[in-house]
Coordinates of N, CA and C and ligand atoms in Angstrom, one line a residue:
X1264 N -30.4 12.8 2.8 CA -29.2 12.2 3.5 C -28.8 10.9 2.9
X1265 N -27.6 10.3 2.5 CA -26.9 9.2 1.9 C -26.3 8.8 3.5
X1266 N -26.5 7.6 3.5 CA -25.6 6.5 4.5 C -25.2 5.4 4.6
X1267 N -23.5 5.9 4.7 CA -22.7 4.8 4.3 C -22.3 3.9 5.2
X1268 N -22.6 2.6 5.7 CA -22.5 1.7 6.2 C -20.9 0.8 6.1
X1269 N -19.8 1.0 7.2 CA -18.3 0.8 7.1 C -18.5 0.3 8.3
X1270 N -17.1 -0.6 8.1 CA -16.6 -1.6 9.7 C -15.2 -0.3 9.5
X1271 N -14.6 -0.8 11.0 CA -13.2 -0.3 11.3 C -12.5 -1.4 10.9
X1272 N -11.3 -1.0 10.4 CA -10.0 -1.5 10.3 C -9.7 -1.4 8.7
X1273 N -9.5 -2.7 8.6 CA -8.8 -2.2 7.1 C -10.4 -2.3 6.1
X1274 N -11.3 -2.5 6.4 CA -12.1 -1.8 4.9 C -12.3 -0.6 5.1
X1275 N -12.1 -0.2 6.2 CA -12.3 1.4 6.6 C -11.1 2.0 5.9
X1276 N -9.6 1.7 6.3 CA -9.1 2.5 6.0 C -8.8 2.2 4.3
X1277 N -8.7 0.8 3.9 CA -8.8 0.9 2.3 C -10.0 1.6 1.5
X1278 N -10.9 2.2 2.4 CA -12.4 2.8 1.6 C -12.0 4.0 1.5
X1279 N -11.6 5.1 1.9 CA -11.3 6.1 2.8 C -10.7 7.1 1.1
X1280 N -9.6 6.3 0.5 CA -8.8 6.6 -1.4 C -10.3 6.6 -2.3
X1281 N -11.2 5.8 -2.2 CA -12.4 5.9 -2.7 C -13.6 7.0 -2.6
X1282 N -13.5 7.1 -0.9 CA -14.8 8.2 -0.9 C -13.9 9.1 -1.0
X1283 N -12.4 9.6 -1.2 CA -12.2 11.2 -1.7 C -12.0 11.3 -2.9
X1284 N -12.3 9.9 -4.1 CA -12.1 10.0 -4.9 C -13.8 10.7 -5.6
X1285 N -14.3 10.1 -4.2 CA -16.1 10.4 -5.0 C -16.5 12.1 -4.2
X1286 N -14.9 12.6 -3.5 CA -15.6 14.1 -3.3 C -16.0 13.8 -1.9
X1287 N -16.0 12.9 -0.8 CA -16.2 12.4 0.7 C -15.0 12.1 1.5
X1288 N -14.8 13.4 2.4 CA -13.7 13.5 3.4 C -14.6 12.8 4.6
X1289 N -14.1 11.9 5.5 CA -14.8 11.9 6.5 C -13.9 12.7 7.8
X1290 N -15.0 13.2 8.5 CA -13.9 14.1 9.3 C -13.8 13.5 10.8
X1291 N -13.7 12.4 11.2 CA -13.8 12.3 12.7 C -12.7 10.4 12.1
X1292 N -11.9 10.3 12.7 CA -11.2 8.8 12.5 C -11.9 7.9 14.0
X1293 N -12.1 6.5 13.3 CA -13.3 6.2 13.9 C -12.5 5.3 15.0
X1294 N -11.4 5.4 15.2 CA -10.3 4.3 16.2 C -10.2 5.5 17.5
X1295 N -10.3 6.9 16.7 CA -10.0 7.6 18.1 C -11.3 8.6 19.0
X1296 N -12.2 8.1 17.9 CA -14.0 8.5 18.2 C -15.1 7.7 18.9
X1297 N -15.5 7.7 19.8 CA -16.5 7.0 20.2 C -17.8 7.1 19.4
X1298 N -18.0 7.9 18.7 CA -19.3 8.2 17.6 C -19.3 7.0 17.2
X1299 N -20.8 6.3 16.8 CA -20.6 5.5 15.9 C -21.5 6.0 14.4
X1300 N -21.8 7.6 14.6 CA -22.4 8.0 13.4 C -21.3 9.3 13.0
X1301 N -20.7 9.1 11.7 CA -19.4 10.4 11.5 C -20.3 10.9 10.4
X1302 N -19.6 12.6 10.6 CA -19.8 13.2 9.5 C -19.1 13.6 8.7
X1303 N -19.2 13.6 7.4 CA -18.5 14.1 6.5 C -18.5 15.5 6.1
X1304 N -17.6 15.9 5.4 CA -17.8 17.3 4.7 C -18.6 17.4 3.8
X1305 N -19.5 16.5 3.7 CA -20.9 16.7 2.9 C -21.9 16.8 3.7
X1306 N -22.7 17.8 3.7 CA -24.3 18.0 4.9 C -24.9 16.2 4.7
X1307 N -24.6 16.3 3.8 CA -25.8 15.2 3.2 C -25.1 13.8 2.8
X1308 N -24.0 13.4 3.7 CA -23.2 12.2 3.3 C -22.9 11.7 4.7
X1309 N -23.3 10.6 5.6 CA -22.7 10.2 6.7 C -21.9 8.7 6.7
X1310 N -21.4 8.6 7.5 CA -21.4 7.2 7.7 C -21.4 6.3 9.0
X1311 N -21.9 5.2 9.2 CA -22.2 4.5 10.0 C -20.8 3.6 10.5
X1312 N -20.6 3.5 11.4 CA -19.3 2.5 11.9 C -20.2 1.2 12.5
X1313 N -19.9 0.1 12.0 CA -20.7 -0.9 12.8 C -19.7 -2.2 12.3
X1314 N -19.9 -3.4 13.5 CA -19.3 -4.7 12.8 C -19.4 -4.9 11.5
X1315 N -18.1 -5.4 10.7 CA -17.8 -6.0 9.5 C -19.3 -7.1 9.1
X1316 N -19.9 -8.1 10.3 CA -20.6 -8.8 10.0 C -22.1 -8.0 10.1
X1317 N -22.0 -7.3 10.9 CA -23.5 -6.2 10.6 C -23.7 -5.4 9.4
X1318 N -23.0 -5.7 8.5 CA -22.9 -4.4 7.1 C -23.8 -4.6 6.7
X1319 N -23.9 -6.0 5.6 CA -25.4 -6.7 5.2 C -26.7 -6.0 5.8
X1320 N -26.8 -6.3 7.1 CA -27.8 -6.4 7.9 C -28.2 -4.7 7.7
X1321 N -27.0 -3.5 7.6 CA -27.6 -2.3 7.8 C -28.2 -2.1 6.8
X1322 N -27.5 -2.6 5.8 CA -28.0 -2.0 4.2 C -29.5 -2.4 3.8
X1323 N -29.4 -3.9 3.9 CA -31.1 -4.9 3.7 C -32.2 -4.0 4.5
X1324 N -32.2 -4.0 5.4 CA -33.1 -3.3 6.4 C -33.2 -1.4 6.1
X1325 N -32.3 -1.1 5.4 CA -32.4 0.4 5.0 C -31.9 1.2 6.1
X1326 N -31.1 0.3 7.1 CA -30.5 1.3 8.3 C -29.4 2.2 7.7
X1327 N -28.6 1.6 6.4 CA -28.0 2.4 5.6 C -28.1 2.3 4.0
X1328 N -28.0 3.2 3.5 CA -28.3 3.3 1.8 C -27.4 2.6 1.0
X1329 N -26.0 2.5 1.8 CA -24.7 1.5 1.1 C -23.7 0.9 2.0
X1330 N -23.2 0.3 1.9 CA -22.4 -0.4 2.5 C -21.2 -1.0 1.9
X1331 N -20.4 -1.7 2.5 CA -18.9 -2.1 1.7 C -18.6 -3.0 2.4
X1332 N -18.6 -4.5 2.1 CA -19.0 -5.8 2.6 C -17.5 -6.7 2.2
X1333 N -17.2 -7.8 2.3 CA -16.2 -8.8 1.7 C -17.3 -9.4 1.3
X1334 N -17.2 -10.0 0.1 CA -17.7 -11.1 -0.1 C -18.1 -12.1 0.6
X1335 N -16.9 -12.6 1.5 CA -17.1 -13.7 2.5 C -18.1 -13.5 3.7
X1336 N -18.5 -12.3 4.0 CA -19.8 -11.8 4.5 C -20.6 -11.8 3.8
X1337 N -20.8 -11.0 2.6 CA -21.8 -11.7 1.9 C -22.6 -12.8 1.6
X1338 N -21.4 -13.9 1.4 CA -22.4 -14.7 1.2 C -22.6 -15.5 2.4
X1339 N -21.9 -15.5 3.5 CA -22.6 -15.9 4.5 C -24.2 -15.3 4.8
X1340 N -24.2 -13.9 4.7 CA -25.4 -13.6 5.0 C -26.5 -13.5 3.8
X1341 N -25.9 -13.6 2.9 CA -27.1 -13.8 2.2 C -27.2 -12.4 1.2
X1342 N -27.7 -12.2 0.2 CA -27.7 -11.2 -0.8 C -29.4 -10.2 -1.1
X1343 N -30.1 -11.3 -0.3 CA -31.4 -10.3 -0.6 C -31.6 -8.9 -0.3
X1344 N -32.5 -8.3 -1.0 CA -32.9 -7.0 -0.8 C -31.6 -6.2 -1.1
X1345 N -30.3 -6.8 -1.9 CA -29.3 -6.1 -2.0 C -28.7 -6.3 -3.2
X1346 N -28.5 -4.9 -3.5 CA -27.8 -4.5 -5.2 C -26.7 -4.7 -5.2
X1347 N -25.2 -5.2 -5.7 CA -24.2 -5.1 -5.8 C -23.6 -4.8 -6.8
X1348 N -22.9 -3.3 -7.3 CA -22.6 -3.3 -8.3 C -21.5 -2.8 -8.9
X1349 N -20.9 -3.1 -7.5 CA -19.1 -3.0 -7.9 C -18.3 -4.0 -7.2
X1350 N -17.3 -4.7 -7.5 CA -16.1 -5.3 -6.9 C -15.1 -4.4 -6.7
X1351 N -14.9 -3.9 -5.4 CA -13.9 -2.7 -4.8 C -12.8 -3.0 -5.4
X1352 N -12.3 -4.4 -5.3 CA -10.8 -4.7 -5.4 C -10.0 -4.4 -4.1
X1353 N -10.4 -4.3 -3.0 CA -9.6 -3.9 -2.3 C -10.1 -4.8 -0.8
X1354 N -9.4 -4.8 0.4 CA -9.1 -5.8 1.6 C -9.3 -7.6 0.8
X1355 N -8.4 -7.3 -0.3 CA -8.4 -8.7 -1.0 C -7.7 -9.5 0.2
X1356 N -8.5 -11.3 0.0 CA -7.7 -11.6 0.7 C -8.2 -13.4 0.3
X1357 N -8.0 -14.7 0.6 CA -8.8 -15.5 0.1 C -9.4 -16.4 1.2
X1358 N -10.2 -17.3 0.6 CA -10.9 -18.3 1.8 C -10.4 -19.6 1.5
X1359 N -10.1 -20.2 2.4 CA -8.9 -21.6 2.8 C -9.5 -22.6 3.5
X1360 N -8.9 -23.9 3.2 CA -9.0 -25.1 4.2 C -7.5 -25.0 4.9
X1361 N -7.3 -25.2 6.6 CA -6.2 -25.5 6.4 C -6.2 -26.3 7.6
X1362 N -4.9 -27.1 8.0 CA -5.1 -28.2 8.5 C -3.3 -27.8 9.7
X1363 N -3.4 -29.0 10.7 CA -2.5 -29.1 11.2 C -1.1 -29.7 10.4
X1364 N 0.0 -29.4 10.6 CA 0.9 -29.7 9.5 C 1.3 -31.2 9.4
X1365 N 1.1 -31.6 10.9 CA 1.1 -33.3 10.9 C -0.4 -33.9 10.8
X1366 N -1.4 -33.5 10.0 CA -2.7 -34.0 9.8 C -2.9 -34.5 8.1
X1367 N -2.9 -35.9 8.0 CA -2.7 -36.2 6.7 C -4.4 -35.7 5.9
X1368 N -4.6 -34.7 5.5 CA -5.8 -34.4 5.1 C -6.5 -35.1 3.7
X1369 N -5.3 -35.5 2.6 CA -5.7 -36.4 1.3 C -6.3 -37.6 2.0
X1370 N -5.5 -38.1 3.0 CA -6.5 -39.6 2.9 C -7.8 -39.5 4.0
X1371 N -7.8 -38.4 4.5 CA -8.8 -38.4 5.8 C -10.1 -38.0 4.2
X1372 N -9.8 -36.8 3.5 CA -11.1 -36.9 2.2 C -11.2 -38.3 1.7
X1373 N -10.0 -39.0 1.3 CA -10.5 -39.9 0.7 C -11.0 -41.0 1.2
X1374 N -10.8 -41.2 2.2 CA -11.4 -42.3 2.8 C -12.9 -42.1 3.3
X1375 N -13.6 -41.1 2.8 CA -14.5 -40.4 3.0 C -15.2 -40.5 4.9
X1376 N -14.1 -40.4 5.8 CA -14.5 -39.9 6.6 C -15.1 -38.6 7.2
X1377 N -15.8 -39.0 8.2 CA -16.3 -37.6 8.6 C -15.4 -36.6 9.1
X1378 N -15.0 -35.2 8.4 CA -13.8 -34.3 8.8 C -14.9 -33.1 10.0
X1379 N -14.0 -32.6 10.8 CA -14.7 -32.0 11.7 C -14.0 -30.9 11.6
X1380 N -15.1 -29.9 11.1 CA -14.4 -28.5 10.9 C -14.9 -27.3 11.6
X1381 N -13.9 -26.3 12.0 CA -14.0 -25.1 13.1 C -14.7 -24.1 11.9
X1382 N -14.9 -23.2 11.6 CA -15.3 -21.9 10.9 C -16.3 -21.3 11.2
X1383 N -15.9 -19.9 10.7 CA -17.2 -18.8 10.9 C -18.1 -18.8 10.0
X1384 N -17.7 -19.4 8.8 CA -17.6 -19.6 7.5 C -18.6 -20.6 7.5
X1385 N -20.3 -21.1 8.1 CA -20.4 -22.2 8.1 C -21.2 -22.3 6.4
X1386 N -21.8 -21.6 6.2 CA -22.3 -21.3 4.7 C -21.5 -21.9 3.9
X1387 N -20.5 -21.3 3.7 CA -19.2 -21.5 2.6 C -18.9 -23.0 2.8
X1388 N -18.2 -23.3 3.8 CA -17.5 -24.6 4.3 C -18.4 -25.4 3.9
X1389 N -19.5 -25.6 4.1 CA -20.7 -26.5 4.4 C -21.1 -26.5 2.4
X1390 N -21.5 -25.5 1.8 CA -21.1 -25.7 0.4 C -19.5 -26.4 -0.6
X1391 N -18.9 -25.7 0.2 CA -17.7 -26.1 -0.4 C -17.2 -27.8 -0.2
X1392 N -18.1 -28.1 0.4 CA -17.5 -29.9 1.3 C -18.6 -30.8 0.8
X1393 N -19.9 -30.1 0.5 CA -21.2 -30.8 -0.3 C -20.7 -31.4 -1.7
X1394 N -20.1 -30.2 -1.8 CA -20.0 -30.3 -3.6 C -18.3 -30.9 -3.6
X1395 N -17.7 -31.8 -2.9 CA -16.7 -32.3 -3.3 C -17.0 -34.1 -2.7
X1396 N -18.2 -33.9 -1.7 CA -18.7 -34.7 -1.3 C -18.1 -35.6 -0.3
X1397 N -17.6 -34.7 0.8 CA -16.4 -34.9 2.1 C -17.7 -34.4 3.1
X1398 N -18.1 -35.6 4.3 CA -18.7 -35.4 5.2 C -18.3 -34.6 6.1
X1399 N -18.8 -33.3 6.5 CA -18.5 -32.3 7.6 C -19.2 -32.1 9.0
X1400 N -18.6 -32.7 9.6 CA -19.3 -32.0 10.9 C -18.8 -30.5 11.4
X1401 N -20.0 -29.5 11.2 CA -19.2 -28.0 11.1 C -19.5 -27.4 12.5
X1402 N -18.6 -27.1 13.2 CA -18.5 -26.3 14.3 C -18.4 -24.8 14.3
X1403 N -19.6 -24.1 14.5 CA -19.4 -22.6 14.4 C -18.5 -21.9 15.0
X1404 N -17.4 -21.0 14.7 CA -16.7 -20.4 15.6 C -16.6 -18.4 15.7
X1405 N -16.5 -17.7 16.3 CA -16.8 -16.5 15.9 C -15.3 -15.8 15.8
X1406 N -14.0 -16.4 16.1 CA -12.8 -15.9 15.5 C -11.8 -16.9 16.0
X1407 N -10.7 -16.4 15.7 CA -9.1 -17.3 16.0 C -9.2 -18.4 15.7
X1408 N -10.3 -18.9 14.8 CA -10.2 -20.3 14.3 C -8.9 -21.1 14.3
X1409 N -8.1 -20.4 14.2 CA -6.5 -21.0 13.9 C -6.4 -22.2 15.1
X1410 N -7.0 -21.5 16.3 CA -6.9 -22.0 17.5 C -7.2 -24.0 17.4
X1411 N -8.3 -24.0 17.0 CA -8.9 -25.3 16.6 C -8.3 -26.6 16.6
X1412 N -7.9 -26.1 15.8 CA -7.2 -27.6 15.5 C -5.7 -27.9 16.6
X1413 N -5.0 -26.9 16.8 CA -4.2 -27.2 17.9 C -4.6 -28.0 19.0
X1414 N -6.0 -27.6 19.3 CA -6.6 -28.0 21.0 C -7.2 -29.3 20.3
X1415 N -7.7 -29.8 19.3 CA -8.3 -31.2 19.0 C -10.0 -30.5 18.9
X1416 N -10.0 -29.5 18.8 CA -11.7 -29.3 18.8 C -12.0 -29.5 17.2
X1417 N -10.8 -29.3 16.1 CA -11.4 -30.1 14.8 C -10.5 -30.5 14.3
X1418 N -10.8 -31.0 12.5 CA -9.3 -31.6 12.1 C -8.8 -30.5 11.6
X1419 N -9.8 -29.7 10.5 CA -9.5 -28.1 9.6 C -10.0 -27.2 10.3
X1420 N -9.9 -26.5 9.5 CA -10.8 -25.1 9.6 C -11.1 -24.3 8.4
X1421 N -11.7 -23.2 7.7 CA -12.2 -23.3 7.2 C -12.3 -21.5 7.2
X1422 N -10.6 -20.5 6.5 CA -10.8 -19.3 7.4 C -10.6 -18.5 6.5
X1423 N -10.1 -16.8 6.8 CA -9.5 -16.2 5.2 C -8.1 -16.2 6.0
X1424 N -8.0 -16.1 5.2 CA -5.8 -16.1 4.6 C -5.4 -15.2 3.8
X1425 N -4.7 -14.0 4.0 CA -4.0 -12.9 3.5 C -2.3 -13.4 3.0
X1426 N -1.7 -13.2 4.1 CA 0.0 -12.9 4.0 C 0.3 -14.7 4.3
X1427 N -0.5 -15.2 4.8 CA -0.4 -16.5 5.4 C 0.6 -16.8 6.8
X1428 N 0.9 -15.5 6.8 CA 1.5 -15.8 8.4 C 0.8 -16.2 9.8
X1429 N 0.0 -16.0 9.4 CA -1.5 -16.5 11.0 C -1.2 -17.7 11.1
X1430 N -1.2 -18.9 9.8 CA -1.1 -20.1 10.0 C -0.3 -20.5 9.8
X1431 N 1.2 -20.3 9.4 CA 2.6 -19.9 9.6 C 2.7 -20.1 11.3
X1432 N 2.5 -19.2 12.0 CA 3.1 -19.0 13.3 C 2.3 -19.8 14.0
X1433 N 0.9 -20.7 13.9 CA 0.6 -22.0 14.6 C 0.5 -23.2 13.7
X1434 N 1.7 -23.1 12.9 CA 2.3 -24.6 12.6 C 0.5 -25.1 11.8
X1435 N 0.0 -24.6 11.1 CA -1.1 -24.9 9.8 C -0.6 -24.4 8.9
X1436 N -1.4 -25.3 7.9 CA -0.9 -25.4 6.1 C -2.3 -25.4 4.8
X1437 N -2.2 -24.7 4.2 CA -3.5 -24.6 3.5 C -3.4 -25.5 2.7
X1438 N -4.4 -26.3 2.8 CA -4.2 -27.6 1.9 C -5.5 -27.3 0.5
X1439 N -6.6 -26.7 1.1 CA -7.5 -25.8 -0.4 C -8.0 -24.4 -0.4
X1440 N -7.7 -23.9 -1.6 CA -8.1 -22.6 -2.1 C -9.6 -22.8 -2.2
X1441 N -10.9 -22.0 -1.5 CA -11.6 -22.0 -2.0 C -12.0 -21.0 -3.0
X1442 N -11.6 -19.8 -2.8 CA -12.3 -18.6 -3.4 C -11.3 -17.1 -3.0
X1443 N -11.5 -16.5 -3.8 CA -10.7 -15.2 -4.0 C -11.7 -14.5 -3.0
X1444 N -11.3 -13.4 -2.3 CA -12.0 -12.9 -1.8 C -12.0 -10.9 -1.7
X1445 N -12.7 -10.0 -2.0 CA -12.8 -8.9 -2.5 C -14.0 -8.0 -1.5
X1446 N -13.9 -6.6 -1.3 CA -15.0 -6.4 -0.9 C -15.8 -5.6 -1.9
X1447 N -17.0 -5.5 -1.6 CA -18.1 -5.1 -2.6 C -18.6 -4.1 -2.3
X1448 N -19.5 -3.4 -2.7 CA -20.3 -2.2 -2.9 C -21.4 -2.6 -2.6
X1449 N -22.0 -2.5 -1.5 CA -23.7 -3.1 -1.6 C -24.8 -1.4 -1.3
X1450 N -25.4 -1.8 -2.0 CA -26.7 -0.8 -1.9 C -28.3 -1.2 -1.9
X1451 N -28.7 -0.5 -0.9 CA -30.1 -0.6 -0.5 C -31.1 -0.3 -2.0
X1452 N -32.1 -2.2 -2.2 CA -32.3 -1.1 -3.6 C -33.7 -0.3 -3.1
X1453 N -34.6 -0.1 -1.9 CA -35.2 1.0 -1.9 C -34.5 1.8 -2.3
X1454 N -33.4 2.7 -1.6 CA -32.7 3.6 -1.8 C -32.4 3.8 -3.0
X1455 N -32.0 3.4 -3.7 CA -31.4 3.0 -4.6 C -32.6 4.2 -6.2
X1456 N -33.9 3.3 -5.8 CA -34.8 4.0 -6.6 C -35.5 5.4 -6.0
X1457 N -34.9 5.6 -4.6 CA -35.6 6.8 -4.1 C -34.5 7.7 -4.2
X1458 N -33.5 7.7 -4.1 CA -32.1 8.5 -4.2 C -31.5 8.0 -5.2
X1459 N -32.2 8.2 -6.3 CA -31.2 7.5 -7.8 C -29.9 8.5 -8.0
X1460 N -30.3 9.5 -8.7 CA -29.3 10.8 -9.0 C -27.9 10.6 -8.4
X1461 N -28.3 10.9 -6.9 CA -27.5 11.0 -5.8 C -26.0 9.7 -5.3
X1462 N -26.6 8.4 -5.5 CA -26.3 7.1 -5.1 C -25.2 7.2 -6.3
X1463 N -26.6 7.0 -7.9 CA -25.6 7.0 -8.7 C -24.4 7.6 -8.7
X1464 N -24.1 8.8 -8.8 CA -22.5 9.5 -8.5 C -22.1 9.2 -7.8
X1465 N -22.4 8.6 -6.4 CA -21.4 7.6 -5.5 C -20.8 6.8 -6.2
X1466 N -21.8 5.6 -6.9 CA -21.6 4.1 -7.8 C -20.1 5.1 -8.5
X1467 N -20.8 5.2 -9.3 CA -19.8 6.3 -10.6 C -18.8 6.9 -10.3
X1468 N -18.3 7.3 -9.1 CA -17.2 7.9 -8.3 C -16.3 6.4 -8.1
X1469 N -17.2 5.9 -7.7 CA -16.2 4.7 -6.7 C -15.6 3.7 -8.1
X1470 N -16.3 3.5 -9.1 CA -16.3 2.7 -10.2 C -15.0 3.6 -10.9
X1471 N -14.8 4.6 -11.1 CA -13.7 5.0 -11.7 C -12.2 5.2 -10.8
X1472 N -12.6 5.6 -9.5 CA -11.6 5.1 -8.3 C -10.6 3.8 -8.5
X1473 N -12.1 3.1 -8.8 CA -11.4 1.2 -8.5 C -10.5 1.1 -10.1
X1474 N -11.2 1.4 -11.1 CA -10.5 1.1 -12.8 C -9.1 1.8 -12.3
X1475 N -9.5 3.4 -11.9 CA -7.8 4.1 -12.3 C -6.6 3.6 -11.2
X1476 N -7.0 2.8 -9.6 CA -6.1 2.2 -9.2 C -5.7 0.9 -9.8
X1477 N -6.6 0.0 -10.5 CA -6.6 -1.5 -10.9 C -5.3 -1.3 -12.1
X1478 N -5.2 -0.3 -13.0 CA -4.9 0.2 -13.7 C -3.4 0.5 -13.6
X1479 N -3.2 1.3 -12.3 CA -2.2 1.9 -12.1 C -1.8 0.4 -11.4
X1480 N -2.3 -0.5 -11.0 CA -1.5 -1.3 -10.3 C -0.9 -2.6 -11.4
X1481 N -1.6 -2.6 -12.4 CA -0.9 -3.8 -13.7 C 0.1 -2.7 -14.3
X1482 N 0.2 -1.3 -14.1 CA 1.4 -0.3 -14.6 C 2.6 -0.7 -13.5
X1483 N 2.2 -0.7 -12.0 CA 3.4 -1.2 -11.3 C 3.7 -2.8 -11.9
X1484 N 3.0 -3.9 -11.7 CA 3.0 -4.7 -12.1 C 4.3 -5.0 -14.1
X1485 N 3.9 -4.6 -14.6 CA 4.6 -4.8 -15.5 C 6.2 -3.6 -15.6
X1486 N 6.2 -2.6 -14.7 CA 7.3 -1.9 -14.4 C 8.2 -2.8 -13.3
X1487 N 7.7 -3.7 -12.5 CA 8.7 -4.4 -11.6 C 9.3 -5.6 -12.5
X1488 N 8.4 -6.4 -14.1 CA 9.0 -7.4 -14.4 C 10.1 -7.0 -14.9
X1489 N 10.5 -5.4 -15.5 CA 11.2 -5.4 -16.6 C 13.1 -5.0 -15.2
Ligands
PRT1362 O1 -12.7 -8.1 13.7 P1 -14.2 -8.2 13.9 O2 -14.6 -9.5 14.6 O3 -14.9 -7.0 14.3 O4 -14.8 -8.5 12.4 P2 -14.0 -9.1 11.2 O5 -12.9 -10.0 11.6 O6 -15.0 -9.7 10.3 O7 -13.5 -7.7 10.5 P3 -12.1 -7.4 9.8 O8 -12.0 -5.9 9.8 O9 -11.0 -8.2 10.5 O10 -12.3 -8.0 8.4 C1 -13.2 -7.5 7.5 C2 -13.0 -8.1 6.1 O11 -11.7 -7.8 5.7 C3 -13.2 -9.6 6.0 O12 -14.6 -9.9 6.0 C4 -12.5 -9.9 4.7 O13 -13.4 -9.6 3.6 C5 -11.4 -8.8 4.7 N1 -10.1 -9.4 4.9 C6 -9.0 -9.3 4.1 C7 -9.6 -10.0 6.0 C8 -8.3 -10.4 5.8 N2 -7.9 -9.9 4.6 C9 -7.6 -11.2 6.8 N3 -6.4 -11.5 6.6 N4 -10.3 -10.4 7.2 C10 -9.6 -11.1 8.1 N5 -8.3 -11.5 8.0 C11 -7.7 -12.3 9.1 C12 -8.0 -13.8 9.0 O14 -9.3 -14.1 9.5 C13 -6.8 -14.5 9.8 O15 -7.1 -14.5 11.1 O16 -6.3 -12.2 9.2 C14 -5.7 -13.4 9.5 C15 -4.9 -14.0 8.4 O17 -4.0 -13.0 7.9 P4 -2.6 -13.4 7.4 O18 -2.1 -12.2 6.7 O19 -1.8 -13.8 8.6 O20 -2.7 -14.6 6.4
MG1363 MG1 -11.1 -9.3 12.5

């Protein structure tokens, strides 16, 4: 048995062009299922629905054989016991400082005061502020970060940013890019050596999936300049 370790929403449904590219229909949609174990049209292929931030945790521990993570989970949680060996390219999205729009943020860094920041992010934030060498007091938050800085609980925050409308519609402004953000392919490496054959054709499925969309999308890309 292979088990694939997915959150709902959009890595779910951007995964979904991949596993039928690797020959994996899942047959139960997990918004209108209480299951949190589905089956596929493979005897021998399932998948697990669990929090975006429990992916890591299923894969490391062997509760599943693979998983499909963001980065920004990742490296919050850490990489041990875990193989990564694809970049999906897909629920892209990036990780941001961003601030109230009347909060002067250049002189609050430079005056090397202590900035008080909201995020879920505390890993990231807490690296990213070390190495610029801006004092942080980091406030863990477990969502709507946006919220923060409106009520005075910090000066930034510290979140991902897609379309940029979230912080658009409560009056924040990104003031730094940290990091691109992508989700990944993680695999259990027991698994990995005990179900080689098997895994592998997943890897190998998903890896030509990702090239022939990447592909087709620098074909849209240079068809819209002309
Ligand atoms: O929702 P839940 O608490 O269960 O977990 P989650 O929020 O971690 O899961 P989910 O499904 O929302 O996100 C899973 C993964 O999708 C993240 O770990 C990222 O790798 C990726 N991703 C890509 C995003 C976004 N884009 C994104 N825009 N995750 C969250 N957002 C949020 C962001 O936090 C902000 O609140 O969307 C808002 C900003 O979007 P824009 O378009 O308004 O800028
Ligand atoms: Mg969410």
């Amino acid at each position: 048995m292979i088990t694939l370790a997915l959150s709902k929403g959009r890595i779910f449904e951007e995964t979904l062009p991949l596993l039928r590219a690797a020959g994996i229909e899942v047959l139960e949609d997990p918004d209108k299922s209480r299951k949190l174990i589905l089956a596929t049209n493979l005897d021998d292929v399932r998948v697990l629905v669990v929090r975006a931030t429990d992916v890591p945790t299923y894969v490391q521990y062997g509760g599943a054989d693979l998983g499909i993570t963001g980065k920004d989970t990742l490296l919050e949680h850490g990489s041990e016991g875990l193989y990564q060996p694809l970049d999906l390219q897909i629920a892209k999205c990036r990780i941001s400082v961003a601030v109230r729009a009347d909060f002067d943020y250049a002189s609050a860094v430079k005056q090397g005061s202590r900035l008080k920041v909201a995020t879920k992010y505390v890993a990231i934030a807490r690296e990213f502020f070390a190495a610029k060498g801006v004092h942080v007091d980091l406030i863990k938050l477990y969502g709507s970060m946006e919220l923060a800085p409106l009520v005075g609980l910090s000066d930034a925050i510290v979140d991902l940013v897609s379309t940029g409308n979230t912080l658009k519609a409560n009056q924040l402004v990104e003031v730094e890019h940290i990091m691109d953000i992508s989700s990944r392919l993680i695999v259990n490496q027991a698994a990995l050596k005990l179900k080689q054959a098997r895994i592998r054709k997943i890897i190998d499925a998903f890896a030509a999936a990702t090239s022939a969309a990447s592909s087709a999308n620098s074909v849209l890309a240079l068809s819209s300049r002309t």
